[in-house]
PDB file of C-alpha atoms and ligand atoms in Angstrom:
ATOM      1  CA  UNK A 242     -57.552  39.177  53.687  1.00 46.00           C
ATOM      2  CA  UNK A 243     -56.913  35.734  52.762  1.00 57.00           C
ATOM      3  CA  UNK A 244     -56.175  32.985  55.158  1.00 84.00           C
ATOM      4  CA  UNK A 245     -52.414  33.542  55.371  1.00 94.00           C
ATOM      5  CA  UNK A 246     -51.300  34.954  58.902  1.00 96.00           C
ATOM      6  CA  UNK A 247     -48.248  36.102  60.521  1.00 98.00           C
ATOM      7  CA  UNK A 248     -47.165  34.230  63.562  1.00 98.00           C
ATOM      8  CA  UNK A 249     -45.636  37.141  65.504  1.00 98.00           C
ATOM      9  CA  UNK A 250     -42.045  38.386  65.246  1.00 98.00           C
ATOM     10  CA  UNK A 251     -39.559  36.065  63.666  1.00 98.00           C
ATOM     11  CA  UNK A 252     -36.221  37.877  64.176  1.00 98.00           C
ATOM     12  CA  UNK A 253     -34.919  41.508  64.498  1.00 98.00           C
ATOM     13  CA  UNK A 254     -31.671  42.351  62.878  1.00 98.00           C
ATOM     14  CA  UNK A 255     -29.383  45.146  64.126  1.00 98.00           C
ATOM     15  CA  UNK A 256     -25.897  46.507  63.634  1.00 98.00           C
ATOM     16  CA  UNK A 257     -22.871  46.253  65.799  1.00 98.00           C
ATOM     17  CA  UNK A 258     -19.509  47.941  65.375  1.00 97.00           C
ATOM     18  CA  UNK A 259     -17.956  45.630  67.955  1.00 97.00           C
ATOM     19  CA  UNK A 260     -18.685  41.963  67.457  1.00 98.00           C
ATOM     20  CA  UNK A 261     -16.509  40.713  70.459  1.00 98.00           C
ATOM     21  CA  UNK A 262     -18.289  43.217  72.772  1.00 98.00           C
ATOM     22  CA  UNK A 263     -21.606  42.338  71.276  1.00 98.00           C
ATOM     23  CA  UNK A 264     -21.188  38.601  72.113  1.00 98.00           C
ATOM     24  CA  UNK A 265     -19.985  39.521  75.564  1.00 98.00           C
ATOM     25  CA  UNK A 266     -23.139  41.549  76.234  1.00 98.00           C
ATOM     26  CA  UNK A 267     -25.776  39.465  74.622  1.00 98.00           C
ATOM     27  CA  UNK A 268     -24.569  36.015  75.609  1.00 98.00           C
ATOM     28  CA  UNK A 269     -22.462  36.856  78.616  1.00 98.00           C
ATOM     29  CA  UNK A 270     -24.803  39.337  80.409  1.00 98.00           C
ATOM     30  CA  UNK A 271     -28.147  38.865  78.826  1.00 98.00           C
ATOM     31  CA  UNK A 272     -27.919  35.152  78.893  1.00 98.00           C
ATOM     32  CA  UNK A 273     -28.963  34.546  75.293  1.00 98.00           C
ATOM     33  CA  UNK A 274     -27.693  31.410  73.363  1.00 98.00           C
ATOM     34  CA  UNK A 275     -25.526  32.025  70.312  1.00 98.00           C
ATOM     35  CA  UNK A 276     -27.579  30.080  67.875  1.00 98.00           C
ATOM     36  CA  UNK A 277     -25.609  30.683  64.731  1.00 97.00           C
ATOM     37  CA  UNK A 278     -22.198  32.289  64.073  1.00 97.00           C
ATOM     38  CA  UNK A 279     -21.916  32.952  60.409  1.00 96.00           C
ATOM     39  CA  UNK A 280     -20.760  35.707  57.923  1.00 94.00           C
ATOM     40  CA  UNK A 281     -22.712  38.379  56.105  1.00 91.00           C
ATOM     41  CA  UNK A 282     -23.934  36.623  52.923  1.00 84.00           C
ATOM     42  CA  UNK A 283     -23.194  39.805  51.004  1.00 83.00           C
ATOM     43  CA  UNK A 284     -19.726  40.229  52.651  1.00 87.00           C
ATOM     44  CA  UNK A 285     -18.077  37.153  53.952  1.00 88.00           C
ATOM     45  CA  UNK A 286     -15.349  39.210  55.635  1.00 89.00           C
ATOM     46  CA  UNK A 287     -17.676  40.253  58.490  1.00 93.00           C
ATOM     47  CA  UNK A 288     -19.881  38.416  60.943  1.00 97.00           C
ATOM     48  CA  UNK A 289     -23.656  37.915  61.118  1.00 97.00           C
ATOM     49  CA  UNK A 290     -24.332  36.795  64.650  1.00 98.00           C
ATOM     50  CA  UNK A 291     -27.602  35.215  65.744  1.00 98.00           C
ATOM     51  CA  UNK A 292     -28.887  35.040  69.439  1.00 98.00           C
ATOM     52  CA  UNK A 293     -31.790  32.957  70.428  1.00 98.00           C
ATOM     53  CA  UNK A 294     -33.494  30.617  72.869  1.00 98.00           C
ATOM     54  CA  UNK A 295     -32.185  27.164  73.604  1.00 97.00           C
ATOM     55  CA  UNK A 296     -33.511  25.761  70.274  1.00 96.00           C
ATOM     56  CA  UNK A 297     -33.195  28.783  68.071  1.00 96.00           C
ATOM     57  CA  UNK A 298     -36.899  29.320  67.718  1.00 97.00           C
ATOM     58  CA  UNK A 299     -38.460  31.992  65.565  1.00 97.00           C
ATOM     59  CA  UNK A 300     -39.871  34.478  68.072  1.00 98.00           C
ATOM     60  CA  UNK A 301     -36.612  34.866  69.944  1.00 98.00           C
ATOM     61  CA  UNK A 302     -33.855  35.636  67.355  1.00 98.00           C
ATOM     62  CA  UNK A 303     -31.854  38.771  67.709  1.00 98.00           C
ATOM     63  CA  UNK A 304     -29.226  39.174  64.974  1.00 98.00           C
ATOM     64  CA  UNK A 305     -26.383  41.554  64.426  1.00 98.00           C
ATOM     65  CA  UNK A 306     -24.600  42.522  61.213  1.00 97.00           C
ATOM     66  CA  UNK A 307     -20.978  43.388  61.982  1.00 97.00           C
ATOM     67  CA  UNK A 308     -19.720  46.792  60.505  1.00 95.00           C
ATOM     68  CA  UNK A 309     -16.304  46.866  62.337  1.00 93.00           C
ATOM     69  CA  UNK A 310     -15.851  50.247  64.022  1.00 90.00           C
ATOM     70  CA  UNK A 311     -19.241  51.544  62.903  1.00 95.00           C
ATOM     71  CA  UNK A 312     -20.108  54.680  64.763  1.00 94.00           C
ATOM     72  CA  UNK A 313     -23.289  54.712  66.927  1.00 95.00           C
ATOM     73  CA  UNK A 314     -26.450  55.536  64.837  1.00 98.00           C
ATOM     74  CA  UNK A 315     -29.604  57.287  65.982  1.00 97.00           C
ATOM     75  CA  UNK A 316     -33.093  56.051  65.513  1.00 97.00           C
ATOM     76  CA  UNK A 317     -35.452  58.322  63.700  1.00 97.00           C
ATOM     77  CA  UNK A 318     -38.395  58.382  61.544  1.00 98.00           C
ATOM     78  CA  UNK A 319     -38.442  55.111  59.474  1.00 98.00           C
ATOM     79  CA  UNK A 320     -36.916  52.912  62.051  1.00 98.00           C
ATOM     80  CA  UNK A 321     -37.594  50.573  65.040  1.00 98.00           C
ATOM     81  CA  UNK A 322     -36.369  52.190  68.123  1.00 98.00           C
ATOM     82  CA  UNK A 323     -37.042  49.772  70.944  1.00 98.00           C
ATOM     83  CA  UNK A 324     -37.255  46.021  71.303  1.00 98.00           C
ATOM     84  CA  UNK A 325     -39.731  44.657  73.729  1.00 98.00           C
ATOM     85  CA  UNK A 326     -38.834  41.386  75.558  1.00 98.00           C
ATOM     86  CA  UNK A 327     -40.930  39.113  77.706  1.00 98.00           C
ATOM     87  CA  UNK A 328     -39.882  38.119  81.357  1.00 98.00           C
ATOM     88  CA  UNK A 329     -41.678  35.556  83.158  1.00 97.00           C
ATOM     89  CA  UNK A 330     -42.405  37.121  86.555  1.00 97.00           C
ATOM     90  CA  UNK A 331     -42.342  40.536  88.203  1.00 96.00           C
ATOM     91  CA  UNK A 332     -39.441  39.381  90.434  1.00 96.00           C
ATOM     92  CA  UNK A 333     -37.260  39.259  87.320  1.00 98.00           C
ATOM     93  CA  UNK A 334     -37.368  42.888  86.936  1.00 98.00           C
ATOM     94  CA  UNK A 335     -35.236  43.363  90.095  1.00 98.00           C
ATOM     95  CA  UNK A 336     -33.087  40.464  89.111  1.00 98.00           C
ATOM     96  CA  UNK A 337     -32.160  42.200  85.790  1.00 98.00           C
ATOM     97  CA  UNK A 338     -31.780  45.611  87.076  1.00 98.00           C
ATOM     98  CA  UNK A 339     -29.325  44.370  89.554  1.00 98.00           C
ATOM     99  CA  UNK A 340     -27.468  42.029  87.018  1.00 98.00           C
ATOM    100  CA  UNK A 341     -27.212  44.929  84.401  1.00 98.00           C
ATOM    101  CA  UNK A 342     -25.871  47.285  87.037  1.00 98.00           C
ATOM    102  CA  UNK A 343     -23.099  44.809  87.755  1.00 98.00           C
ATOM    103  CA  UNK A 344     -22.178  44.951  84.176  1.00 98.00           C
ATOM    104  CA  UNK A 345     -22.167  48.682  84.239  1.00 98.00           C
ATOM    105  CA  UNK A 346     -25.349  49.103  82.460  1.00 98.00           C
ATOM    106  CA  UNK A 347     -27.952  51.499  83.992  1.00 98.00           C
ATOM    107  CA  UNK A 348     -31.529  50.258  83.736  1.00 98.00           C
ATOM    108  CA  UNK A 349     -34.528  52.244  84.638  1.00 98.00           C
ATOM    109  CA  UNK A 350     -37.793  50.891  86.082  1.00 98.00           C
ATOM    110  CA  UNK A 351     -40.732  52.642  84.322  1.00 98.00           C
ATOM    111  CA  UNK A 352     -44.469  52.651  84.284  1.00 96.00           C
ATOM    112  CA  UNK A 353     -45.554  50.045  81.646  1.00 94.00           C
ATOM    113  CA  UNK A 354     -46.861  51.696  78.561  1.00 94.00           C
ATOM    114  CA  UNK A 355     -50.694  52.050  79.187  1.00 93.00           C
ATOM    115  CA  UNK A 356     -51.313  51.229  75.446  1.00 94.00           C
ATOM    116  CA  UNK A 357     -50.559  47.426  76.320  1.00 92.00           C
ATOM    117  CA  UNK A 358     -53.937  47.239  78.159  1.00 89.00           C
ATOM    118  CA  UNK A 359     -55.694  47.449  74.751  1.00 91.00           C
ATOM    119  CA  UNK A 360     -53.984  44.245  73.606  1.00 90.00           C
ATOM    120  CA  UNK A 361     -55.764  42.297  76.258  1.00 89.00           C
ATOM    121  CA  UNK A 362     -52.478  40.790  77.380  1.00 90.00           C
ATOM    122  CA  UNK A 363     -51.481  41.278  80.933  1.00 92.00           C
ATOM    123  CA  UNK A 364     -47.947  42.712  80.772  1.00 93.00           C
ATOM    124  CA  UNK A 365     -47.684  43.961  84.409  1.00 92.00           C
ATOM    125  CA  UNK A 366     -47.472  47.489  85.788  1.00 94.00           C
ATOM    126  CA  UNK A 367     -43.728  47.932  85.514  1.00 97.00           C
ATOM    127  CA  UNK A 368     -41.163  47.567  82.783  1.00 98.00           C
ATOM    128  CA  UNK A 369     -37.458  47.803  82.823  1.00 98.00           C
ATOM    129  CA  UNK A 370     -35.697  49.895  80.165  1.00 98.00           C
ATOM    130  CA  UNK A 371     -32.001  49.973  79.181  1.00 98.00           C
ATOM    131  CA  UNK A 372     -29.659  50.423  76.228  1.00 98.00           C
ATOM    132  CA  UNK A 373     -26.934  48.030  75.200  1.00 98.00           C
ATOM    133  CA  UNK A 374     -23.346  49.358  75.144  1.00 97.00           C
ATOM    134  CA  UNK A 375     -23.811  50.753  71.638  1.00 97.00           C
ATOM    135  CA  UNK A 376     -27.111  52.545  72.422  1.00 98.00           C
ATOM    136  CA  UNK A 377     -29.656  49.998  71.186  1.00 98.00           C
ATOM    137  CA  UNK A 378     -32.868  50.311  73.414  1.00 98.00           C
ATOM    138  CA  UNK A 379     -34.459  47.355  74.995  1.00 98.00           C
ATOM    139  CA  UNK A 380     -37.467  47.010  77.428  1.00 98.00           C
ATOM    140  CA  UNK A 381     -38.333  44.010  79.489  1.00 98.00           C
ATOM    141  CA  UNK A 382     -41.956  43.345  80.236  1.00 97.00           C
ATOM    142  CA  UNK A 383     -43.714  40.865  82.556  1.00 97.00           C
ATOM    143  CA  UNK A 384     -45.607  38.688  80.351  1.00 97.00           C
ATOM    144  CA  UNK A 385     -48.668  36.928  81.782  1.00 95.00           C
ATOM    145  CA  UNK A 386     -50.221  35.637  78.514  1.00 94.00           C
ATOM    146  CA  UNK A 387     -50.698  32.150  77.424  1.00 95.00           C
ATOM    147  CA  UNK A 388     -48.016  31.904  74.773  1.00 97.00           C
ATOM    148  CA  UNK A 389     -45.104  29.467  75.666  1.00 96.00           C
ATOM    149  CA  UNK A 390     -41.922  31.086  76.864  1.00 98.00           C
ATOM    150  CA  UNK A 391     -38.783  30.618  74.667  1.00 98.00           C
ATOM    151  CA  UNK A 392     -36.008  30.169  77.000  1.00 98.00           C
ATOM    152  CA  UNK A 393     -32.101  30.097  76.590  1.00 98.00           C
ATOM    153  CA  UNK A 394     -30.154  27.999  79.161  1.00 98.00           C
ATOM    154  CA  UNK A 395     -27.121  29.696  80.658  1.00 98.00           C
ATOM    155  CA  UNK A 396     -24.450  29.127  83.322  1.00 97.00           C
ATOM    156  CA  UNK A 397     -25.370  32.203  85.267  1.00 98.00           C
ATOM    157  CA  UNK A 398     -28.978  33.247  84.457  1.00 98.00           C
ATOM    158  CA  UNK A 399     -31.462  30.860  86.075  1.00 97.00           C
ATOM    159  CA  UNK A 400     -34.130  29.636  83.692  1.00 97.00           C
ATOM    160  CA  UNK A 401     -36.866  31.336  85.833  1.00 98.00           C
ATOM    161  CA  UNK A 402     -35.272  34.716  85.181  1.00 98.00           C
ATOM    162  CA  UNK A 403     -34.346  34.046  81.601  1.00 98.00           C
ATOM    163  CA  UNK A 404     -35.605  36.357  78.741  1.00 98.00           C
ATOM    164  CA  UNK A 405     -38.554  34.493  77.256  1.00 98.00           C
ATOM    165  CA  UNK A 406     -38.731  35.769  73.683  1.00 98.00           C
ATOM    166  CA  UNK A 407     -39.917  38.955  71.702  1.00 98.00           C
ATOM    167  CA  UNK A 408     -43.093  40.780  72.675  1.00 98.00           C
ATOM    168  CA  UNK A 409     -42.823  43.264  70.005  1.00 98.00           C
ATOM    169  CA  UNK A 410     -41.164  46.709  69.095  1.00 98.00           C
ATOM    170  CA  UNK A 411     -41.640  50.340  69.311  1.00 98.00           C
ATOM    171  CA  UNK A 412     -41.224  52.102  65.860  1.00 98.00           C
ATOM    172  CA  UNK A 413     -41.042  55.565  64.390  1.00 98.00           C
ATOM    173  CA  UNK A 414     -43.015  55.937  61.078  1.00 98.00           C
ATOM    174  CA  UNK A 415     -42.305  58.627  58.565  1.00 98.00           C
ATOM    175  CA  UNK A 416     -45.867  58.211  57.217  1.00 98.00           C
ATOM    176  CA  UNK A 417     -48.244  56.997  59.799  1.00 97.00           C
ATOM    177  CA  UNK A 418     -51.225  56.755  57.394  1.00 97.00           C
ATOM    178  CA  UNK A 419     -49.088  54.649  55.135  1.00 98.00           C
ATOM    179  CA  UNK A 420     -47.805  52.359  57.696  1.00 98.00           C
ATOM    180  CA  UNK A 421     -51.179  51.777  59.204  1.00 98.00           C
ATOM    181  CA  UNK A 422     -52.515  50.943  55.766  1.00 98.00           C
ATOM    182  CA  UNK A 423     -50.066  48.198  55.171  1.00 98.00           C
ATOM    183  CA  UNK A 424     -50.278  46.821  58.778  1.00 98.00           C
ATOM    184  CA  UNK A 425     -54.081  46.456  58.511  1.00 97.00           C
ATOM    185  CA  UNK A 426     -54.784  45.790  54.813  1.00 97.00           C
ATOM    186  CA  UNK A 427     -51.669  43.743  53.844  1.00 97.00           C
ATOM    187  CA  UNK A 428     -50.319  42.107  57.084  1.00 98.00           C
ATOM    188  CA  UNK A 429     -53.376  41.487  59.058  1.00 97.00           C
ATOM    189  CA  UNK A 430     -52.676  43.504  62.140  1.00 98.00           C
ATOM    190  CA  UNK A 431     -55.388  44.547  64.456  1.00 97.00           C
ATOM    191  CA  UNK A 432     -55.862  48.342  65.180  1.00 97.00           C
ATOM    192  CA  UNK A 433     -56.101  48.707  68.968  1.00 97.00           C
ATOM    193  CA  UNK A 434     -55.946  52.575  68.701  1.00 96.00           C
ATOM    194  CA  UNK A 435     -53.269  55.230  69.817  1.00 96.00           C
ATOM    195  CA  UNK A 436     -50.723  53.617  67.504  1.00 97.00           C
ATOM    196  CA  UNK A 437     -51.111  50.188  69.075  1.00 97.00           C
ATOM    197  CA  UNK A 438     -51.083  47.254  66.579  1.00 98.00           C
ATOM    198  CA  UNK A 439     -51.210  43.550  67.305  1.00 98.00           C
ATOM    199  CA  UNK A 440     -50.808  40.680  65.001  1.00 98.00           C
ATOM    200  CA  UNK A 441     -51.698  37.170  66.286  1.00 96.00           C
ATOM    201  CA  UNK A 442     -51.066  33.890  64.459  1.00 96.00           C
ATOM    202  CA  UNK A 443     -51.462  30.237  65.217  1.00 94.00           C
ATOM    203  CA  UNK A 444     -49.098  30.233  68.248  1.00 96.00           C
ATOM    204  CA  UNK A 445     -47.585  33.580  68.666  1.00 97.00           C
ATOM    205  CA  UNK A 446     -48.441  37.332  68.657  1.00 97.00           C
ATOM    206  CA  UNK A 447     -46.493  40.425  68.155  1.00 97.00           C
ATOM    207  CA  UNK A 448     -47.056  44.037  68.898  1.00 97.00           C
ATOM    208  CA  UNK A 449     -46.021  47.074  66.944  1.00 98.00           C
ATOM    209  CA  UNK A 450     -46.242  50.371  68.691  1.00 98.00           C
ATOM    210  CA  UNK A 451     -46.082  53.524  66.672  1.00 98.00           C
ATOM    211  CA  UNK A 452     -44.497  56.467  68.527  1.00 98.00           C
ATOM    212  CA  UNK A 453     -44.103  60.114  67.240  1.00 97.00           C
ATOM    213  CA  UNK A 454     -40.660  60.190  65.619  1.00 98.00           C
ATOM    214  CA  UNK A 455     -38.036  62.743  66.837  1.00 97.00           C
ATOM    215  CA  UNK A 456     -37.217  65.917  64.952  1.00 96.00           C
ATOM    216  CA  UNK A 457     -33.671  64.775  64.241  1.00 96.00           C
ATOM    217  CA  UNK A 458     -33.145  62.675  61.166  1.00 95.00           C
ATOM    218  CA  UNK A 459     -32.380  59.064  61.537  1.00 95.00           C
ATOM    219  CA  UNK A 460     -28.811  57.894  61.367  1.00 96.00           C
ATOM    220  CA  UNK A 461     -28.160  54.152  60.689  1.00 95.00           C
ATOM    221  CA  UNK A 462     -25.141  52.827  62.525  1.00 97.00           C
ATOM    222  CA  UNK A 463     -24.037  50.805  65.500  1.00 98.00           C
ATOM    223  CA  UNK A 464     -26.784  50.202  68.058  1.00 98.00           C
ATOM    224  CA  UNK A 465     -29.773  50.661  65.543  1.00 98.00           C
ATOM    225  CA  UNK A 466     -32.220  48.234  64.143  1.00 98.00           C
ATOM    226  CA  UNK A 467     -31.738  47.313  60.553  1.00 97.00           C
ATOM    227  CA  UNK A 468     -34.930  45.343  59.966  1.00 98.00           C
ATOM    228  CA  UNK A 469     -37.780  43.442  61.607  1.00 98.00           C
ATOM    229  CA  UNK A 470     -38.978  40.044  60.383  1.00 98.00           C
ATOM    230  CA  UNK A 471     -42.501  38.539  60.792  1.00 98.00           C
ATOM    231  CA  UNK A 472     -43.025  34.816  60.921  1.00 98.00           C
ATOM    232  CA  UNK A 473     -44.650  32.966  58.096  1.00 98.00           C
ATOM    233  CA  UNK A 474     -45.385  29.250  57.529  1.00 97.00           C
ATOM    234  CA  UNK A 475     -43.125  27.607  54.874  1.00 95.00           C
ATOM    235  CA  UNK A 476     -46.066  26.689  52.553  1.00 96.00           C
ATOM    236  CA  UNK A 477     -47.328  30.450  52.497  1.00 97.00           C
ATOM    237  CA  UNK A 478     -44.290  32.180  51.440  1.00 97.00           C
ATOM    238  CA  UNK A 479     -44.972  32.555  47.709  1.00 97.00           C
ATOM    239  CA  UNK A 480     -48.417  33.678  48.474  1.00 97.00           C
ATOM    240  CA  UNK A 481     -47.201  36.372  50.885  1.00 98.00           C
ATOM    241  CA  UNK A 482     -44.707  37.605  48.146  1.00 97.00           C
ATOM    242  CA  UNK A 483     -47.544  38.138  45.704  1.00 97.00           C
ATOM    243  CA  UNK A 484     -49.966  39.411  48.352  1.00 97.00           C
ATOM    244  CA  UNK A 485     -47.459  42.339  49.207  1.00 97.00           C
ATOM    245  CA  UNK A 486     -46.684  42.988  45.563  1.00 97.00           C
ATOM    246  CA  UNK A 487     -50.504  43.206  44.731  1.00 97.00           C
ATOM    247  CA  UNK A 488     -50.855  46.035  47.108  1.00 96.00           C
ATOM    248  CA  UNK A 489     -48.269  47.890  45.184  1.00 96.00           C
ATOM    249  CA  UNK A 490     -45.299  47.624  47.297  1.00 97.00           C
ATOM    250  CA  UNK A 491     -41.937  46.409  45.906  1.00 97.00           C
ATOM    251  CA  UNK A 492     -41.396  42.960  47.473  1.00 98.00           C
ATOM    252  CA  UNK A 493     -38.081  41.061  46.721  1.00 98.00           C
ATOM    253  CA  UNK A 494     -38.568  37.493  45.281  1.00 97.00           C
ATOM    254  CA  UNK A 495     -38.270  34.797  47.856  1.00 97.00           C
ATOM    255  CA  UNK A 496     -34.634  34.777  49.007  1.00 94.00           C
ATOM    256  CA  UNK A 497     -33.091  31.543  50.259  1.00 92.00           C
ATOM    257  CA  UNK A 498     -31.422  32.425  53.527  1.00 90.00           C
ATOM    258  CA  UNK A 499     -30.478  28.838  54.217  1.00 89.00           C
ATOM    259  CA  UNK A 500     -32.053  28.705  57.719  1.00 94.00           C
ATOM    260  CA  UNK A 501     -35.317  30.350  56.559  1.00 95.00           C
ATOM    261  CA  UNK A 502     -36.678  31.799  53.281  1.00 97.00           C
ATOM    262  CA  UNK A 503     -37.173  35.618  53.223  1.00 97.00           C
ATOM    263  CA  UNK A 504     -39.102  38.313  51.373  1.00 98.00           C
ATOM    264  CA  UNK A 505     -38.109  41.934  51.943  1.00 98.00           C
ATOM    265  CA  UNK A 506     -40.050  45.225  51.475  1.00 98.00           C
ATOM    266  CA  UNK A 507     -40.091  48.476  52.854  1.00 98.00           C
ATOM    267  CA  UNK A 508     -43.293  49.730  54.313  1.00 98.00           C
ATOM    268  CA  UNK A 509     -44.461  53.287  53.540  1.00 98.00           C
ATOM    269  CA  UNK A 510     -43.169  54.628  56.827  1.00 98.00           C
ATOM    270  CA  UNK A 511     -39.649  53.708  56.083  1.00 98.00           C
ATOM    271  CA  UNK A 512     -39.002  50.483  58.103  1.00 98.00           C
ATOM    272  CA  UNK A 513     -37.603  47.535  56.354  1.00 98.00           C
ATOM    273  CA  UNK A 514     -39.830  44.666  56.857  1.00 98.00           C
ATOM    274  CA  UNK A 515     -39.062  41.018  56.116  1.00 98.00           C
ATOM    275  CA  UNK A 516     -41.332  37.935  56.075  1.00 98.00           C
ATOM    276  CA  UNK A 517     -39.487  34.857  57.134  1.00 98.00           C
ATOM    277  CA  UNK A 518     -40.398  31.193  57.275  1.00 98.00           C
ATOM    278  CA  UNK A 519     -40.523  29.296  60.432  1.00 97.00           C
ATOM    279  CA  UNK A 520     -38.007  26.635  59.112  1.00 93.00           C
ATOM    280  CA  UNK A 521     -35.974  24.893  58.221  1.00 95.00           C
ATOM    281  CA  UNK A 522     -34.141  26.422  61.182  1.00 95.00           C
ATOM    282  CA  UNK A 523     -30.518  26.660  62.633  1.00 94.00           C
ATOM    283  CA  UNK A 524     -29.951  22.875  63.107  1.00 94.00           C
ATOM    284  CA  UNK A 525     -29.795  22.358  59.330  1.00 91.00           C
ATOM    285  CA  UNK A 526     -25.994  22.747  59.045  1.00 91.00           C
ATOM    286  CA  UNK A 527     -24.821  21.829  62.582  1.00 93.00           C
ATOM    287  CA  UNK A 528     -25.814  19.753  65.588  1.00 94.00           C
ATOM    288  CA  UNK A 529     -28.567  21.344  67.794  1.00 95.00           C
ATOM    289  CA  UNK A 530     -26.297  20.709  70.854  1.00 94.00           C
ATOM    290  CA  UNK A 531     -23.490  22.934  69.809  1.00 95.00           C
ATOM    291  CA  UNK A 532     -25.185  25.646  67.768  1.00 96.00           C
ATOM    292  CA  UNK A 533     -23.184  28.741  67.224  1.00 96.00           C
ATOM    293  CA  UNK A 534     -19.858  27.332  68.631  1.00 96.00           C
ATOM    294  CA  UNK A 535     -18.337  26.825  65.268  1.00 94.00           C
ATOM    295  CA  UNK A 536     -18.124  29.219  62.226  1.00 95.00           C
ATOM    296  CA  UNK A 537     -21.165  28.226  59.879  1.00 95.00           C
ATOM    297  CA  UNK A 538     -20.535  29.149  56.144  1.00 92.00           C
ATOM    298  CA  UNK A 539     -23.143  29.036  53.383  1.00 83.00           C
ATOM    299  CA  UNK A 540     -22.368  26.319  50.830  1.00 82.00           C
ATOM    300  CA  UNK A 541     -20.734  28.924  48.432  1.00 80.00           C
ATOM    301  CA  UNK A 542     -18.257  30.059  51.067  1.00 85.00           C
ATOM    302  CA  UNK A 543     -17.445  26.713  52.534  1.00 88.00           C
ATOM    303  CA  UNK A 544     -14.863  26.020  49.899  1.00 88.00           C
ATOM    304  CA  UNK A 545     -13.026  29.157  50.814  1.00 87.00           C
ATOM    305  CA  UNK A 546     -13.256  28.598  54.638  1.00 92.00           C
ATOM    306  CA  UNK A 547      -9.350  28.929  54.994  1.00 92.00           C
ATOM    307  CA  UNK A 548      -9.474  32.281  53.256  1.00 90.00           C
ATOM    308  CA  UNK A 549     -12.517  33.598  55.300  1.00 89.00           C
ATOM    309  CA  UNK A 550     -11.945  32.574  58.874  1.00 92.00           C
ATOM    310  CA  UNK A 551      -8.574  34.167  59.510  1.00 92.00           C
ATOM    311  CA  UNK A 552      -9.930  37.624  58.634  1.00 90.00           C
ATOM    312  CA  UNK A 553     -12.694  37.422  61.235  1.00 94.00           C
ATOM    313  CA  UNK A 554     -12.341  38.950  64.664  1.00 95.00           C
ATOM    314  CA  UNK A 555     -11.625  36.640  67.581  1.00 96.00           C
ATOM    315  CA  UNK A 556     -14.822  36.196  69.621  1.00 97.00           C
ATOM    316  CA  UNK A 557     -15.395  35.203  73.280  1.00 97.00           C
ATOM    317  CA  UNK A 558     -15.753  31.447  73.492  1.00 97.00           C
ATOM    318  CA  UNK A 559     -19.498  31.010  74.068  1.00 97.00           C
ATOM    319  CA  UNK A 560     -19.049  27.610  75.588  1.00 97.00           C
ATOM    320  CA  UNK A 561     -18.018  29.290  78.795  1.00 97.00           C
ATOM    321  CA  UNK A 562     -21.568  30.348  79.312  1.00 98.00           C
ATOM    322  CA  UNK A 563     -23.300  27.046  78.499  1.00 97.00           C
ATOM    323  CA  UNK A 564     -25.036  25.406  81.372  1.00 93.00           C
ATOM    324  CA  UNK A 565     -22.902  22.662  83.111  1.00 83.00           C
ATOM    325  CA  UNK A 566     -23.918  19.234  82.223  1.00 66.00           C
ATOM    326  CA  UNK A 567     -23.937  18.036  85.782  1.00 49.00           C
ATOM    327  CA  UNK A 568     -26.589  20.555  87.213  1.00 46.00           C
TER     328      UNK A 568
HETATM  329 ZN1   ZN B 104     -33.756  39.260  58.451  1.00 51.99          ZN
END
């Protein structure tokens, strides 16, 4: 293994069939900040929405591709099936159970996965598990580790209760052996036993938990994860590309996604992985203070903004959830 290291989770991209409802849930209820409102670079007639912390940092960036009217999918072998998030204290579990109930979302308080103990990171005894309105599963953990919290500010959710970034994911692999070979030999994850894998970079770590897949085949659709991206340093991206290729996996060339540069490959267990640079970031094409409030278009589409914008669905105005200036 060379000196290049992954700095935890960069972003996780999912599918929604209901972009307005998606904004209402992730910004309105969960208190995330919309850090970029743009279009799918392969199809400018639909949205690509990005939710994050106050500064749009890698490590807290949940994105959704809009497939209008897409039917709910089902996670199966070859997919990430649950997203793990950090909370800052045990009291926040009750806060979120109550807030989700008010929004009509049942959330179950469960025993924290005993496998977390092997990571050496204290993640509390209880966790809160729930699904978004389209069935995407989330779990909130109480994170007592040393990594700095990534916090969005919101008109209703107090900063002390705010979601503080990704902890990792649970995934189903269609080839446990193949997945584990790539995690250990290509990506530098540490094997902690029982399907528990941890990658730790300069400032952030990420956890990848392998679960036994269900019998039913996977069905991509609304409420499923499309891919997971791991964070890389800008200067390492080309080296990562050849490093993955050298192992015999097909890796795309470095793709310029404007806010970061990406390399994609499918790990042998079926999950689409991306390696994404921790920059240049979301403030490259709009002011940091008003991220996500206006439709951002890649340069190629900016010239046809008048054709693109009227075809997009009207979304809730996220400014209603920004913290008030006076408080
Ligand atoms: Zn991505």
